[in-house]
Amino acid sequence: MPAGGDRRAWPWSPRELVLGGSAAPPRSFLYGQVSLYSKSHKHQCGGTVVASDMVLTAAHCRDFFNTTEVGKHNKDDPNNREQLQIFTSLEKIPHPKYEEEMYRFDVMLVKLDRQIEDVEPVRLNSIHRVPMHPSVLTLIGW
């Protein structure tokens, strides 16, 4: 649940969330995963690098973070500091049709204060039938 126990940003029941999974070895996925942090330095939401200075996340996260961290493999490991890049947001751009009450179009772009180094943005599939083989999808994040 987001900081302060605000239920408006956590409307789903557990059966609607992605649960389980396993830890991936460091650098086993090419694409940049990010952690969005509050002023009290607590992980609030995840995101994905979609351009050298842009992150895609959920629009309902807009008010819950002020720092974006890229390059962490284990967010609880203090030894990750040398790989970590820390950014501030220049702009938070929710989907123009985002509906806070129903969480429809719950996506947002975050423009960072500078370019991310040594991280590959996610590649979007250009094939119209996306995905062609849904059984081979992998979901990454925290």
CSV table of C-alpha atoms in Angstrom, one decimal:
chain,number,residue,atom,x,y,z
A,1,MET,CA,0.0,0.0,0.0
A,2,PRO,CA,1.3,3.5,-0.8
A,3,ALA,CA,2.8,5.7,2.0
A,4,GLY,CA,0.3,6.8,4.6
A,5,GLY,CA,-2.1,3.9,3.9
A,6,ASP,CA,-4.0,5.8,1.2
A,7,ARG,CA,-6.4,3.2,-0.2
A,8,ARG,CA,-7.4,5.4,-3.2
A,9,ALA,CA,-4.1,4.3,-4.8
A,10,TRP,CA,-4.5,0.6,-4.0
A,11,PRO,CA,-8.0,-0.4,-5.1
A,12,TRP,CA,-7.3,-4.0,-6.2
A,13,SER,CA,-7.9,-7.2,-4.4
A,14,PRO,CA,-4.9,-9.6,-4.1
A,15,ARG,CA,-6.2,-11.9,-6.8
A,16,GLU,CA,-5.9,-9.0,-9.3
A,17,LEU,CA,-2.2,-8.4,-8.6
A,18,VAL,CA,0.8,-10.2,-10.0
A,19,LEU,CA,2.0,-12.4,-7.1
A,20,GLY,CA,4.9,-14.8,-6.7
A,21,GLY,CA,7.9,-14.9,-9.0
A,22,SER,CA,11.5,-15.3,-8.2
A,23,ALA,CA,14.7,-13.2,-8.0
A,24,ALA,CA,16.5,-12.7,-11.3
A,25,PRO,CA,20.3,-12.7,-11.4
A,26,PRO,CA,21.7,-9.2,-11.8
A,27,ARG,CA,21.7,-7.9,-15.4
A,28,SER,CA,19.7,-10.9,-16.7
A,29,PHE,CA,17.2,-8.5,-18.3
A,30,LEU,CA,18.3,-5.8,-20.8
A,31,TYR,CA,15.6,-3.3,-20.0
A,32,GLY,CA,15.7,-0.7,-17.3
A,33,GLN,CA,13.5,-1.2,-14.4
A,34,VAL,CA,13.1,1.7,-12.0
A,35,SER,CA,12.0,2.3,-8.4
A,36,LEU,CA,10.0,5.4,-7.6
A,37,TYR,CA,10.8,6.6,-4.1
A,38,SER,CA,9.0,9.0,-1.6
A,39,LYS,CA,10.7,11.8,0.3
A,40,SER,CA,11.1,9.3,3.2
A,41,HIS,CA,13.1,7.1,0.8
A,42,LYS,CA,10.6,4.3,0.7
A,43,HIS,CA,9.8,2.4,-2.5
A,44,GLN,CA,6.3,3.4,-3.8
A,45,CYS,CA,5.9,2.2,-7.3
A,46,GLY,CA,7.9,0.6,-10.1
A,47,GLY,CA,8.4,1.7,-13.7
A,48,THR,CA,10.1,1.0,-16.9
A,49,VAL,CA,12.6,3.0,-18.9
A,50,VAL,CA,11.0,3.8,-22.3
A,51,ALA,CA,13.4,6.4,-23.6
A,52,SER,CA,16.8,7.8,-22.5
A,53,ASP,CA,15.1,10.3,-20.2
A,54,MET,CA,11.5,8.9,-19.8
A,55,VAL,CA,9.9,6.3,-17.5
A,56,LEU,CA,6.5,4.7,-17.9
A,57,THR,CA,4.6,4.0,-14.6
A,58,ALA,CA,1.1,4.0,-13.3
A,59,ALA,CA,-0.8,7.4,-13.1
A,60,HIS,CA,-2.1,6.6,-9.6
A,61,CYS,CA,1.6,6.8,-8.4
A,62,ARG,CA,1.8,10.6,-9.3
A,63,ASP,CA,1.6,12.0,-5.8
A,64,PHE,CA,3.5,9.2,-4.0
A,65,PHE,CA,7.1,9.7,-5.3
A,66,ASN,CA,9.7,12.4,-5.9
A,67,THR,CA,12.8,10.4,-6.7
A,68,THR,CA,13.5,7.8,-9.5
A,69,GLU,CA,16.2,5.3,-9.0
A,70,VAL,CA,17.6,3.3,-11.9
A,71,GLY,CA,20.1,0.4,-11.8
A,72,LYS,CA,19.2,-1.3,-8.5
A,73,HIS,CA,19.0,-5.0,-8.6
A,74,ASN,CA,18.2,-5.6,-5.0
A,75,LYS,CA,16.6,-2.5,-3.4
A,76,ASP,CA,17.5,-3.6,0.1
A,77,ASP,CA,21.2,-4.2,-0.7
A,78,PRO,CA,23.4,-1.2,0.2
A,79,ASN,CA,26.2,-2.5,-2.0
A,80,ASN,CA,24.2,-1.6,-5.1
A,81,ARG,CA,25.1,2.1,-4.7
A,82,GLU,CA,27.9,2.1,-7.4
A,83,GLN,CA,25.3,1.0,-10.0
A,84,LEU,CA,22.6,3.3,-8.9
A,85,GLN,CA,21.5,6.4,-10.8
A,86,ILE,CA,19.2,8.8,-9.0
A,87,PHE,CA,16.9,11.3,-10.9
A,88,THR,CA,14.3,13.9,-10.1
A,89,SER,CA,11.2,14.4,-12.2
A,90,LEU,CA,10.9,17.4,-14.4
A,91,GLU,CA,7.4,16.5,-15.4
A,92,LYS,CA,4.8,13.9,-14.7
A,93,ILE,CA,2.4,13.3,-17.6
A,94,PRO,CA,-0.6,11.1,-16.9
A,95,HIS,CA,-2.6,9.7,-19.8
A,96,PRO,CA,-5.1,12.4,-20.9
A,97,LYS,CA,-8.0,10.0,-20.3
A,98,TYR,CA,-6.8,8.8,-16.9
A,99,GLU,CA,-9.8,8.4,-14.5
A,100,GLU,CA,-8.7,8.4,-10.9
A,101,GLU,CA,-11.9,6.9,-9.5
A,102,MET,CA,-11.9,3.9,-11.8
A,103,TYR,CA,-8.2,3.7,-12.6
A,104,ARG,CA,-8.9,3.6,-16.3
A,105,PHE,CA,-6.0,4.6,-18.5
A,106,ASP,CA,-3.7,4.3,-15.4
A,107,VAL,CA,-0.4,5.1,-17.2
A,108,MET,CA,1.9,8.0,-16.9
A,109,LEU,CA,5.2,9.2,-18.4
A,110,VAL,CA,7.8,10.7,-16.1
A,111,LYS,CA,10.4,13.1,-17.7
A,112,LEU,CA,13.7,12.9,-15.9
A,113,ASP,CA,16.1,15.7,-15.2
A,114,ARG,CA,18.8,14.1,-17.4
A,115,GLN,CA,19.5,11.1,-19.6
A,116,ILE,CA,19.9,7.6,-18.1
A,117,GLU,CA,23.3,6.0,-18.8
A,118,ASP,CA,24.0,2.3,-19.6
A,119,VAL,CA,20.4,1.2,-19.5
A,120,GLU,CA,18.4,-0.1,-22.5
A,121,PRO,CA,14.8,1.4,-22.9
A,122,VAL,CA,12.2,-1.3,-23.3
A,123,ARG,CA,11.5,-2.1,-27.0
A,124,LEU,CA,7.9,-1.9,-28.0
A,125,ASN,CA,6.6,-4.5,-30.3
A,126,SER,CA,5.7,-3.1,-33.7
A,127,ILE,CA,3.7,-6.1,-34.8
A,128,HIS,CA,-0.1,-5.3,-34.8
A,129,ARG,CA,-1.0,-8.6,-33.1
A,130,VAL,CA,0.8,-7.9,-29.8
A,131,PRO,CA,1.8,-10.3,-28.3
A,132,MET,CA,2.0,-13.0,-31.0
A,133,HIS,CA,2.8,-15.7,-28.4
A,134,PRO,CA,1.5,-14.7,-25.0
A,135,SER,CA,2.9,-17.8,-23.4
A,136,VAL,CA,6.5,-16.5,-23.7
A,137,LEU,CA,6.0,-13.2,-21.9
A,138,THR,CA,8.1,-12.3,-18.9
A,139,LEU,CA,7.0,-9.7,-16.4
A,140,ILE,CA,9.8,-8.0,-14.5
A,141,GLY,CA,9.7,-5.5,-11.6
A,142,TRP,CA,9.4,-5.4,-7.8
